[in-house]
Structure formats: C-alpha cells, structure tokens
C-alpha cells in the first residue's frame, strides 16, 4: 500500500531550462511625420519581426513578432518606439500556436 509521495525540487540555479519563445501581435501607431516606408524598412531588419501588415482602424501596422521572453518583449517594445518610429502600441501574446 502506498501511503504518499513527495517531490524534491532542485535549486533553480541547478536546472537547465530551455528558453521558450513568445509569439505576440503588436499593433503600432506611427508618430506623426514618421514615413511608412522607413518603418517597414526598420521592421524588415529587426530580427524579432516575423511579419508587418498595414491595417485600417486605430493603428497603422500589425506586427507578428517572436521574442525569447518577457524581458526580450520589453526590449523590443522600447526599440520599436525609440528606433522604429512608433508613437503607441498595443500587444497581444499568443497563448498557443496554431494547429
């Protein structure tokens, strides 16, 4: 008869956890005066950007990106605003990949 069991967890520093990636969709509103072609050129050279689509509505572009984690997502959002010309953004994180 089994009366119970327990898990013994390793110290987090001793565990080799593979880096998983985050796929996200980022709506971008360009700052006034930012050229769309310049933005697309920037997006085409940023390694996180998988796709950039010109859209209608409140935002100008929809980006599909892949980053290594939340810190990398934060760096990307700072980069798109400082270097890419975004004046505003809205981010949605994909919870599971498409089948």
mmCIF file of N, CA, C and O in Angstrom:
data_model
loop_
_atom_site.group_PDB
_atom_site.id
_atom_site.type_symbol
_atom_site.label_atom_id
_atom_site.label_comp_id
_atom_site.label_asym_id
_atom_site.label_seq_id
_atom_site.Cartn_x
_atom_site.Cartn_y
_atom_site.Cartn_z
ATOM 1 N N UNK A 1 0.838 -1.159 0.000
ATOM 2 C CA UNK A 1 0.000 0.000 0.000
ATOM 3 C C UNK A 1 0.900 1.245 0.000
ATOM 4 O O UNK A 1 1.851 1.333 0.750
ATOM 5 N N UNK A 2 0.581 2.225 -0.881
ATOM 6 C CA UNK A 2 1.313 3.493 -0.940
ATOM 7 C C UNK A 2 0.597 4.486 -0.038
ATOM 8 O O UNK A 2 -0.597 4.736 -0.188
ATOM 9 N N UNK A 3 1.334 5.029 0.918
ATOM 10 C CA UNK A 3 0.745 5.983 1.856
ATOM 11 C C UNK A 3 0.923 7.431 1.399
ATOM 12 O O UNK A 3 0.251 8.323 1.905
ATOM 13 N N UNK A 4 1.809 7.658 0.460
ATOM 14 C CA UNK A 4 2.021 9.006 -0.023
ATOM 15 C C UNK A 4 3.274 9.094 -0.868
ATOM 16 O O UNK A 4 3.971 8.101 -1.061
ATOM 17 N N UNK A 5 3.552 10.260 -1.361
ATOM 18 C CA UNK A 5 4.767 10.510 -2.130
ATOM 19 C C UNK A 5 5.108 11.984 -1.990
ATOM 20 O O UNK A 5 4.297 12.781 -1.520
ATOM 21 N N UNK A 6 6.299 12.331 -2.403
ATOM 22 C CA UNK A 6 6.698 13.727 -2.332
ATOM 23 C C UNK A 6 7.623 14.042 -3.497
ATOM 24 O O UNK A 6 8.267 13.157 -4.054
ATOM 25 N N UNK A 7 7.676 15.297 -3.841
ATOM 26 C CA UNK A 7 8.583 15.760 -4.890
ATOM 27 C C UNK A 7 9.719 16.522 -4.231
ATOM 28 O O UNK A 7 9.504 17.317 -3.319
ATOM 29 N N UNK A 8 10.926 16.271 -4.687
ATOM 30 C CA UNK A 8 12.097 17.005 -4.216
ATOM 31 C C UNK A 8 12.552 17.865 -5.383
ATOM 32 O O UNK A 8 12.952 17.351 -6.421
ATOM 33 N N UNK A 9 12.453 19.176 -5.217
ATOM 34 C CA UNK A 9 12.773 20.106 -6.292
ATOM 35 C C UNK A 9 14.224 20.538 -6.213
ATOM 36 O O UNK A 9 14.747 20.806 -5.133
ATOM 37 N N UNK A 10 14.865 20.630 -7.382
ATOM 38 C CA UNK A 10 16.237 21.109 -7.451
ATOM 39 C C UNK A 10 16.246 22.621 -7.286
ATOM 40 O O UNK A 10 15.250 23.302 -7.534
ATOM 41 N N UNK A 11 17.372 23.142 -6.866
ATOM 42 C CA UNK A 11 17.568 24.585 -6.818
ATOM 43 C C UNK A 11 17.460 25.101 -8.254
ATOM 44 O O UNK A 11 18.009 24.514 -9.178
ATOM 45 N N UNK A 12 16.740 26.199 -8.459
ATOM 46 C CA UNK A 12 16.526 26.729 -9.806
ATOM 47 C C UNK A 12 17.831 26.996 -10.532
ATOM 48 O O UNK A 12 17.913 26.878 -11.755
ATOM 49 N N UNK A 13 18.881 27.348 -9.821
ATOM 50 C CA UNK A 13 20.174 27.614 -10.453
ATOM 51 C C UNK A 13 20.796 26.343 -11.016
ATOM 52 O O UNK A 13 21.639 26.405 -11.914
ATOM 53 N N UNK A 14 20.373 25.183 -10.527
ATOM 54 C CA UNK A 14 20.931 23.915 -10.986
ATOM 55 C C UNK A 14 20.164 23.302 -12.148
ATOM 56 O O UNK A 14 20.560 22.279 -12.685
ATOM 57 N N UNK A 15 19.051 23.901 -12.527
ATOM 58 C CA UNK A 15 18.194 23.330 -13.568
ATOM 59 C C UNK A 15 18.457 24.034 -14.887
ATOM 60 O O UNK A 15 18.434 25.255 -14.966
ATOM 61 N N UNK A 16 18.706 23.242 -15.920
ATOM 62 C CA UNK A 16 18.917 23.791 -17.260
ATOM 63 C C UNK A 16 17.574 23.825 -17.970
ATOM 64 O O UNK A 16 17.117 22.815 -18.491
ATOM 65 N N UNK A 17 16.923 24.980 -17.955
ATOM 66 C CA UNK A 17 15.607 25.127 -18.560
ATOM 67 C C UNK A 17 15.775 25.735 -19.947
ATOM 68 O O UNK A 17 16.379 26.800 -20.092
ATOM 69 N N UNK A 18 15.284 25.058 -20.974
ATOM 70 C CA UNK A 18 15.410 25.623 -22.313
ATOM 71 C C UNK A 18 14.606 26.916 -22.437
ATOM 72 O O UNK A 18 13.547 27.040 -21.827
ATOM 73 N N UNK A 19 15.127 27.849 -23.200
ATOM 74 C CA UNK A 19 14.443 29.114 -23.412
ATOM 75 C C UNK A 19 13.283 28.860 -24.372
ATOM 76 O O UNK A 19 13.450 28.270 -25.423
ATOM 77 N N UNK A 20 12.114 29.276 -23.960
ATOM 78 C CA UNK A 20 10.963 29.176 -24.836
ATOM 79 C C UNK A 20 10.735 30.538 -25.462
ATOM 80 O O UNK A 20 11.212 31.551 -24.964
ATOM 81 N N UNK A 21 10.023 30.557 -26.542
ATOM 82 C CA UNK A 21 9.785 31.840 -27.185
ATOM 83 C C UNK A 21 8.337 32.269 -26.991
ATOM 84 O O UNK A 21 7.465 31.450 -26.715
ATOM 85 N N UNK A 22 8.134 33.546 -27.115
ATOM 86 C CA UNK A 22 6.806 34.139 -27.052
ATOM 87 C C UNK A 22 6.495 34.689 -28.434
ATOM 88 O O UNK A 22 7.305 35.401 -29.023
ATOM 89 N N UNK A 23 5.336 34.338 -28.937
ATOM 90 C CA UNK A 23 4.860 34.957 -30.167
ATOM 91 C C UNK A 23 3.815 35.976 -29.769
ATOM 92 O O UNK A 23 2.947 35.694 -28.920
ATOM 93 N N UNK A 24 3.906 37.160 -30.334
ATOM 94 C CA UNK A 24 2.983 38.231 -29.965
ATOM 95 C C UNK A 24 2.569 39.010 -31.203
ATOM 96 O O UNK A 24 3.249 38.991 -32.237
ATOM 97 N N UNK A 25 1.458 39.691 -31.067
ATOM 98 C CA UNK A 25 0.938 40.558 -32.112
ATOM 99 C C UNK A 25 0.941 41.967 -31.548
ATOM 100 O O UNK A 25 0.363 42.214 -30.488
ATOM 101 N N UNK A 26 1.602 42.881 -32.240
ATOM 102 C CA UNK A 26 1.770 44.236 -31.729
ATOM 103 C C UNK A 26 1.151 45.214 -32.718
ATOM 104 O O UNK A 26 1.591 45.317 -33.870
ATOM 105 N N UNK A 27 0.094 45.902 -32.275
ATOM 106 C CA UNK A 27 -0.500 46.977 -33.061
ATOM 107 C C UNK A 27 0.373 48.210 -32.887
ATOM 108 O O UNK A 27 0.741 48.552 -31.761
ATOM 109 N N UNK A 28 0.690 48.869 -33.998
ATOM 110 C CA UNK A 28 1.579 50.028 -33.975
ATOM 111 C C UNK A 28 0.882 51.244 -34.560
ATOM 112 O O UNK A 28 0.312 51.179 -35.651
ATOM 113 N N UNK A 29 0.951 52.333 -33.830
ATOM 114 C CA UNK A 29 0.537 53.642 -34.352
ATOM 115 C C UNK A 29 1.807 54.448 -34.524
ATOM 116 O O UNK A 29 2.553 54.665 -33.566
ATOM 117 N N UNK A 30 2.082 54.872 -35.746
ATOM 118 C CA UNK A 30 3.302 55.639 -36.013
ATOM 119 C C UNK A 30 3.181 57.054 -35.465
ATOM 120 O O UNK A 30 2.089 57.623 -35.416
ATOM 121 N N UNK A 31 4.327 57.594 -35.043
ATOM 122 C CA UNK A 31 4.370 59.005 -34.634
ATOM 123 C C UNK A 31 4.092 59.869 -35.858
ATOM 124 O O UNK A 31 4.418 59.483 -36.991
ATOM 125 N N UNK A 32 3.522 61.023 -35.633
ATOM 126 C CA UNK A 32 3.277 61.950 -36.730
ATOM 127 C C UNK A 32 4.599 62.291 -37.415
ATOM 128 O O UNK A 32 5.606 62.559 -36.749
ATOM 129 N N UNK A 33 4.575 62.250 -38.721
ATOM 130 C CA UNK A 33 5.768 62.564 -39.501
ATOM 131 C C UNK A 33 6.657 61.375 -39.808
ATOM 132 O O UNK A 33 7.602 61.494 -40.585
ATOM 133 N N UNK A 34 6.386 60.212 -39.214
ATOM 134 C CA UNK A 34 7.188 59.018 -39.497
ATOM 135 C C UNK A 34 6.714 58.424 -40.816
ATOM 136 O O UNK A 34 5.521 58.211 -41.030
ATOM 137 N N UNK A 35 7.644 58.176 -41.700
ATOM 138 C CA UNK A 35 7.374 57.641 -43.024
ATOM 139 C C UNK A 35 7.087 56.133 -42.952
ATOM 140 O O UNK A 35 7.845 55.389 -42.328
ATOM 141 N N UNK A 36 6.010 55.704 -43.593
ATOM 142 C CA UNK A 36 5.648 54.284 -43.584
ATOM 143 C C UNK A 36 6.726 53.410 -44.198
ATOM 144 O O UNK A 36 7.006 52.316 -43.694
ATOM 145 N N UNK A 37 7.343 53.864 -45.273
ATOM 146 C CA UNK A 37 8.400 53.077 -45.915
ATOM 147 C C UNK A 37 9.601 52.924 -44.989
ATOM 148 O O UNK A 37 10.215 51.865 -44.927
ATOM 149 N N UNK A 38 9.921 53.979 -44.263
ATOM 150 C CA UNK A 38 11.015 53.905 -43.297
ATOM 151 C C UNK A 38 10.705 52.932 -42.178
ATOM 152 O O UNK A 38 11.576 52.180 -41.734
ATOM 153 N N UNK A 39 9.441 52.931 -41.727
ATOM 154 C CA UNK A 39 9.049 51.997 -40.684
ATOM 155 C C UNK A 39 9.146 50.561 -41.185
ATOM 156 O O UNK A 39 9.666 49.683 -40.499
ATOM 157 N N UNK A 40 8.650 50.314 -42.391
ATOM 158 C CA UNK A 40 8.707 48.957 -42.945
ATOM 159 C C UNK A 40 10.142 48.505 -43.151
ATOM 160 O O UNK A 40 10.462 47.330 -42.936
ATOM 161 N N UNK A 41 11.010 49.421 -43.532
ATOM 162 C CA UNK A 41 12.428 49.082 -43.677
ATOM 163 C C UNK A 41 13.012 48.696 -42.313
ATOM 164 O O UNK A 41 13.712 47.691 -42.189
ATOM 165 N N UNK A 42 12.694 49.486 -41.287
ATOM 166 C CA UNK A 42 13.168 49.166 -39.934
ATOM 167 C C UNK A 42 12.650 47.793 -39.508
ATOM 168 O O UNK A 42 13.393 46.957 -39.018
ATOM 169 N N UNK A 43 11.334 47.555 -39.698
ATOM 170 C CA UNK A 43 10.715 46.290 -39.281
ATOM 171 C C UNK A 43 11.336 45.113 -40.023
ATOM 172 O O UNK A 43 11.533 44.042 -39.451
ATOM 173 N N UNK A 44 11.677 45.307 -41.287
ATOM 174 C CA UNK A 44 12.281 44.243 -42.077
ATOM 175 C C UNK A 44 13.671 43.858 -41.619
ATOM 176 O O UNK A 44 14.151 42.770 -41.934
ATOM 177 N N UNK A 45 14.319 44.741 -40.894
ATOM 178 C CA UNK A 45 15.677 44.473 -40.405
ATOM 179 C C UNK A 45 15.724 44.067 -38.936
ATOM 180 O O UNK A 45 16.777 43.697 -38.437
ATOM 181 N N UNK A 46 14.601 44.160 -38.229
ATOM 182 C CA UNK A 46 14.594 43.755 -36.819
ATOM 183 C C UNK A 46 14.364 42.248 -36.747
ATOM 184 O O UNK A 46 13.382 41.747 -37.293
ATOM 185 N N UNK A 47 15.245 41.525 -36.075
ATOM 186 C CA UNK A 47 15.144 40.058 -36.067
ATOM 187 C C UNK A 47 13.899 39.509 -35.374
ATOM 188 O O UNK A 47 13.516 38.363 -35.626
ATOM 189 N N UNK A 48 13.244 40.287 -34.542
ATOM 190 C CA UNK A 48 12.050 39.803 -33.847
ATOM 191 C C UNK A 48 10.811 39.823 -34.737
ATOM 192 O O UNK A 48 9.860 39.082 -34.501
ATOM 193 N N UNK A 49 10.819 40.650 -35.769
ATOM 194 C CA UNK A 49 9.627 40.843 -36.598
ATOM 195 C C UNK A 49 9.506 39.718 -37.624
ATOM 196 O O UNK A 49 10.387 39.529 -38.460
ATOM 197 N N UNK A 50 8.392 38.993 -37.543
ATOM 198 C CA UNK A 50 8.108 37.917 -38.491
ATOM 199 C C UNK A 50 7.273 38.415 -39.658
ATOM 200 O O UNK A 50 7.385 37.909 -40.769
ATOM 201 N N UNK A 51 6.409 39.399 -39.391
ATOM 202 C CA UNK A 51 5.527 39.921 -40.427
ATOM 203 C C UNK A 51 5.075 41.314 -40.018
ATOM 204 O O UNK A 51 4.913 41.595 -38.834
ATOM 205 N N UNK A 52 4.878 42.169 -41.012
ATOM 206 C CA UNK A 52 4.382 43.523 -40.789
ATOM 207 C C UNK A 52 3.293 43.792 -41.817
ATOM 208 O O UNK A 52 3.536 43.680 -43.018
ATOM 209 N N UNK A 53 2.094 44.134 -41.342
ATOM 210 C CA UNK A 53 0.947 44.315 -42.217
ATOM 211 C C UNK A 53 0.341 45.689 -41.986
ATOM 212 O O UNK A 53 0.079 46.070 -40.841
ATOM 213 N N UNK A 54 0.123 46.426 -43.062
ATOM 214 C CA UNK A 54 -0.545 47.714 -42.990
ATOM 215 C C UNK A 54 -2.036 47.436 -42.783
ATOM 216 O O UNK A 54 -2.624 46.639 -43.508
ATOM 217 N N UNK A 55 -2.657 48.073 -41.779
ATOM 218 C CA UNK A 55 -4.044 47.787 -41.428
ATOM 219 C C UNK A 55 -4.866 49.068 -41.343
ATOM 220 O O UNK A 55 -4.317 50.171 -41.283
ATOM 221 N N UNK A 56 -6.168 48.899 -41.305
ATOM 222 C CA UNK A 56 -7.075 50.029 -41.103
ATOM 223 C C UNK A 56 -7.448 50.109 -39.621
ATOM 224 O O UNK A 56 -7.182 49.189 -38.859
ATOM 225 N N UNK A 57 -8.065 51.198 -39.234
ATOM 226 C CA UNK A 57 -8.521 51.342 -37.856
ATOM 227 C C UNK A 57 -7.653 52.284 -37.060
ATOM 228 O O UNK A 57 -6.995 53.175 -37.610
ATOM 229 N N UNK A 58 -7.590 52.065 -35.756
ATOM 230 C CA UNK A 58 -6.876 52.958 -34.852
ATOM 231 C C UNK A 58 -5.355 52.866 -34.992
ATOM 232 O O UNK A 58 -4.639 53.777 -34.587
ATOM 233 N N UNK A 59 -4.873 51.759 -35.521
ATOM 234 C CA UNK A 59 -3.433 51.550 -35.645
ATOM 235 C C UNK A 59 -3.038 51.523 -37.120
ATOM 236 O O UNK A 59 -3.885 51.343 -37.993
ATOM 237 N N UNK A 60 -1.754 51.722 -37.372
ATOM 238 C CA UNK A 60 -1.248 51.752 -38.742
ATOM 239 C C UNK A 60 -0.734 50.397 -39.220
ATOM 240 O O UNK A 60 -0.874 50.053 -40.388
ATOM 241 N N UNK A 61 -0.100 49.652 -38.311
ATOM 242 C CA UNK A 61 0.511 48.369 -38.671
ATOM 243 C C UNK A 61 0.225 47.330 -37.602
ATOM 244 O O UNK A 61 0.057 47.661 -36.428
ATOM 245 N N UNK A 62 0.198 46.087 -38.035
ATOM 246 C CA UNK A 62 0.132 44.946 -37.138
ATOM 247 C C UNK A 62 1.401 44.139 -37.357
ATOM 248 O O UNK A 62 1.697 43.723 -38.483
ATOM 249 N N UNK A 63 2.176 43.972 -36.286
ATOM 250 C CA UNK A 63 3.400 43.183 -36.350
ATOM 251 C C UNK A 63 3.176 41.838 -35.686
ATOM 252 O O UNK A 63 2.539 41.761 -34.636
ATOM 253 N N UNK A 64 3.693 40.790 -36.293
ATOM 254 C CA UNK A 64 3.769 39.483 -35.640
ATOM 255 C C UNK A 64 5.229 39.296 -35.293
ATOM 256 O O UNK A 64 6.091 39.390 -36.168
ATOM 257 N N UNK A 65 5.505 39.107 -34.013
ATOM 258 C CA UNK A 65 6.892 39.020 -33.558
ATOM 259 C C UNK A 65 7.124 37.742 -32.766
ATOM 260 O O UNK A 65 6.183 37.120 -32.273
ATOM 261 N N UNK A 66 8.371 37.354 -32.659
ATOM 262 C CA UNK A 66 8.772 36.250 -31.780
ATOM 263 C C UNK A 66 9.970 36.731 -30.976
ATOM 264 O O UNK A 66 10.957 37.209 -31.532
ATOM 265 N N UNK A 67 9.850 36.613 -29.653
ATOM 266 C CA UNK A 67 10.906 37.024 -28.726
ATOM 267 C C UNK A 67 11.163 35.883 -27.751
ATOM 268 O O UNK A 67 10.352 34.962 -27.625
ATOM 269 N N UNK A 68 12.271 35.958 -27.043
ATOM 270 C CA UNK A 68 12.662 34.843 -26.174
ATOM 271 C C UNK A 68 11.967 34.846 -24.820
ATOM 272 O O UNK A 68 11.979 33.845 -24.124
ATOM 273 N N UNK A 69 11.363 35.931 -24.426
ATOM 274 C CA UNK A 69 10.694 36.005 -23.134
ATOM 275 C C UNK A 69 10.189 37.412 -22.890
ATOM 276 O O UNK A 69 10.279 38.284 -23.760
ATOM 277 N N UNK A 70 9.676 37.650 -21.699
ATOM 278 C CA UNK A 70 9.090 38.957 -21.410
ATOM 279 C C UNK A 70 10.126 40.078 -21.382
ATOM 280 O O UNK A 70 9.823 41.207 -21.783
ATOM 281 N N UNK A 71 11.346 39.791 -20.948
ATOM 282 C CA UNK A 71 12.382 40.832 -20.952
ATOM 283 C C UNK A 71 12.720 41.212 -22.392
ATOM 284 O O UNK A 71 12.923 42.390 -22.699
ATOM 285 N N UNK A 72 12.770 40.221 -23.282
ATOM 286 C CA UNK A 72 13.039 40.486 -24.694
ATOM 287 C C UNK A 72 11.872 41.245 -25.322
ATOM 288 O O UNK A 72 12.071 42.123 -26.163
ATOM 289 N N UNK A 73 10.650 40.934 -24.913
ATOM 290 C CA UNK A 73 9.480 41.677 -25.391
ATOM 291 C C UNK A 73 9.570 43.134 -24.972
ATOM 292 O O UNK A 73 9.324 44.039 -25.769
ATOM 293 N N UNK A 74 9.950 43.376 -23.732
ATOM 294 C CA UNK A 74 10.117 44.743 -23.243
ATOM 295 C C UNK A 74 11.171 45.486 -24.071
ATOM 296 O O UNK A 74 10.965 46.627 -24.466
ATOM 297 N N UNK A 75 12.304 44.817 -24.344
ATOM 298 C CA UNK A 75 13.353 45.445 -25.165
ATOM 299 C C UNK A 75 12.836 45.759 -26.558
ATOM 300 O O UNK A 75 13.117 46.822 -27.123
ATOM 301 N N UNK A 76 12.056 44.843 -27.144
ATOM 302 C CA UNK A 76 11.502 45.089 -28.475
ATOM 303 C C UNK A 76 10.584 46.302 -28.467
ATOM 304 O O UNK A 76 10.663 47.162 -29.348
ATOM 305 N N UNK A 77 9.689 46.380 -27.494
ATOM 306 C CA UNK A 77 8.744 47.500 -27.437
ATOM 307 C C UNK A 77 9.466 48.830 -27.259
ATOM 308 O O UNK A 77 9.082 49.843 -27.847
ATOM 309 N N UNK A 78 10.514 48.831 -26.471
ATOM 310 C CA UNK A 78 11.317 50.060 -26.324
ATOM 311 C C UNK A 78 11.998 50.411 -27.647
ATOM 312 O O UNK A 78 12.052 51.583 -28.039
ATOM 313 N N UNK A 79 12.492 49.386 -28.344
ATOM 314 C CA UNK A 79 13.207 49.587 -29.607
ATOM 315 C C UNK A 79 12.271 50.111 -30.695
ATOM 316 O O UNK A 79 12.629 51.015 -31.451
ATOM 317 N N UNK A 80 11.065 49.552 -30.794
ATOM 318 C CA UNK A 80 10.135 49.979 -31.839
ATOM 319 C C UNK A 80 9.710 51.428 -31.618
ATOM 320 O O UNK A 80 9.442 52.160 -32.562
ATOM 321 N N UNK A 81 9.689 51.858 -30.366
ATOM 322 C CA UNK A 81 9.330 53.246 -30.081
ATOM 323 C C UNK A 81 10.511 54.191 -30.280
ATOM 324 O O UNK A 81 10.352 55.277 -30.826
ATOM 325 N N UNK A 82 11.694 53.783 -29.860
ATOM 326 C CA UNK A 82 12.849 54.680 -29.976
ATOM 327 C C UNK A 82 13.443 54.694 -31.382
ATOM 328 O O UNK A 82 13.835 55.746 -31.874
ATOM 329 N N UNK A 83 13.510 53.534 -32.038
ATOM 330 C CA UNK A 83 14.174 53.443 -33.342
ATOM 331 C C UNK A 83 13.209 53.278 -34.509
ATOM 332 O O UNK A 83 13.508 53.691 -35.625
ATOM 333 N N UNK A 84 12.054 52.638 -34.264
ATOM 334 C CA UNK A 84 11.133 52.326 -35.352
ATOM 335 C C UNK A 84 10.132 53.421 -35.662
ATOM 336 O O UNK A 84 9.510 53.403 -36.714
ATOM 337 N N UNK A 85 9.946 54.352 -34.751
ATOM 338 C CA UNK A 85 9.028 55.455 -35.011
ATOM 339 C C UNK A 85 7.613 55.249 -34.500
ATOM 340 O O UNK A 85 6.703 55.992 -34.869
ATOM 341 N N UNK A 86 7.403 54.257 -33.654
ATOM 342 C CA UNK A 86 6.065 54.032 -33.101
ATOM 343 C C UNK A 86 5.757 55.073 -32.039
ATOM 344 O O UNK A 86 6.580 55.362 -31.180
ATOM 345 N N UNK A 87 4.559 55.621 -32.118
ATOM 346 C CA UNK A 87 4.113 56.556 -31.103
ATOM 347 C C UNK A 87 3.256 55.881 -30.059
ATOM 348 O O UNK A 87 3.112 56.364 -28.949
ATOM 349 N N UNK A 88 2.699 54.739 -30.407
ATOM 350 C CA UNK A 88 1.869 53.981 -29.489
ATOM 351 C C UNK A 88 1.795 52.539 -29.942
ATOM 352 O O UNK A 88 1.990 52.233 -31.114
ATOM 353 N N UNK A 89 1.506 51.662 -28.998
ATOM 354 C CA UNK A 89 1.404 50.243 -29.342
ATOM 355 C C UNK A 89 0.418 49.550 -28.415
ATOM 356 O O UNK A 89 0.097 50.053 -27.336
ATOM 357 N N UNK A 90 -0.029 48.410 -28.862
ATOM 358 C CA UNK A 90 -0.881 47.524 -28.059
ATOM 359 C C UNK A 90 -0.420 46.110 -28.371
ATOM 360 O O UNK A 90 -0.287 45.741 -29.534
ATOM 361 N N UNK A 91 -0.148 45.320 -27.344
ATOM 362 C CA UNK A 91 0.436 43.994 -27.524
ATOM 363 C C UNK A 91 -0.507 42.906 -27.056
ATOM 364 O O UNK A 91 -1.105 43.010 -25.979
ATOM 365 N N UNK A 92 -0.623 41.864 -27.863
ATOM 366 C CA UNK A 92 -1.376 40.662 -27.504
ATOM 367 C C UNK A 92 -0.423 39.482 -27.630
ATOM 368 O O UNK A 92 0.249 39.333 -28.643
ATOM 369 N N UNK A 93 -0.375 38.647 -26.614
ATOM 370 C CA UNK A 93 0.519 37.489 -26.612
ATOM 371 C C UNK A 93 -0.281 36.250 -27.014
ATOM 372 O O UNK A 93 -1.365 36.006 -26.478
ATOM 373 N N UNK A 94 0.263 35.489 -27.955
ATOM 374 C CA UNK A 94 -0.365 34.239 -28.377
ATOM 375 C C UNK A 94 -0.181 33.204 -27.277
ATOM 376 O O UNK A 94 0.945 32.945 -26.856
ATOM 377 N N UNK A 95 -1.266 32.606 -26.818
ATOM 378 C CA UNK A 95 -1.193 31.631 -25.745
ATOM 379 C C UNK A 95 -0.867 30.230 -26.225
ATOM 380 O O UNK A 95 -0.356 29.417 -25.478
ATOM 381 N N UNK A 96 -1.143 29.962 -27.470
ATOM 382 C CA UNK A 96 -0.757 28.672 -28.050
ATOM 383 C C UNK A 96 -0.595 28.850 -29.550
ATOM 384 O O UNK A 96 -1.265 29.703 -30.164
ATOM 385 N N UNK A 97 0.278 28.059 -30.161
ATOM 386 C CA UNK A 97 0.468 28.191 -31.608
ATOM 387 C C UNK A 97 -0.744 27.630 -32.351
ATOM 388 O O UNK A 97 -1.511 26.838 -31.794
ATOM 389 N N UNK A 98 -0.887 28.045 -33.583
ATOM 390 C CA UNK A 98 -1.982 27.482 -34.372
ATOM 391 C C UNK A 98 -1.677 26.032 -34.700
ATOM 392 O O UNK A 98 -0.535 25.627 -34.802
ATOM 393 N N UNK A 99 -2.720 25.246 -34.847
ATOM 394 C CA UNK A 99 -2.553 23.809 -35.109
ATOM 395 C C UNK A 99 -2.262 23.542 -36.568
ATOM 396 O O UNK A 99 -2.537 24.218 -37.444
#
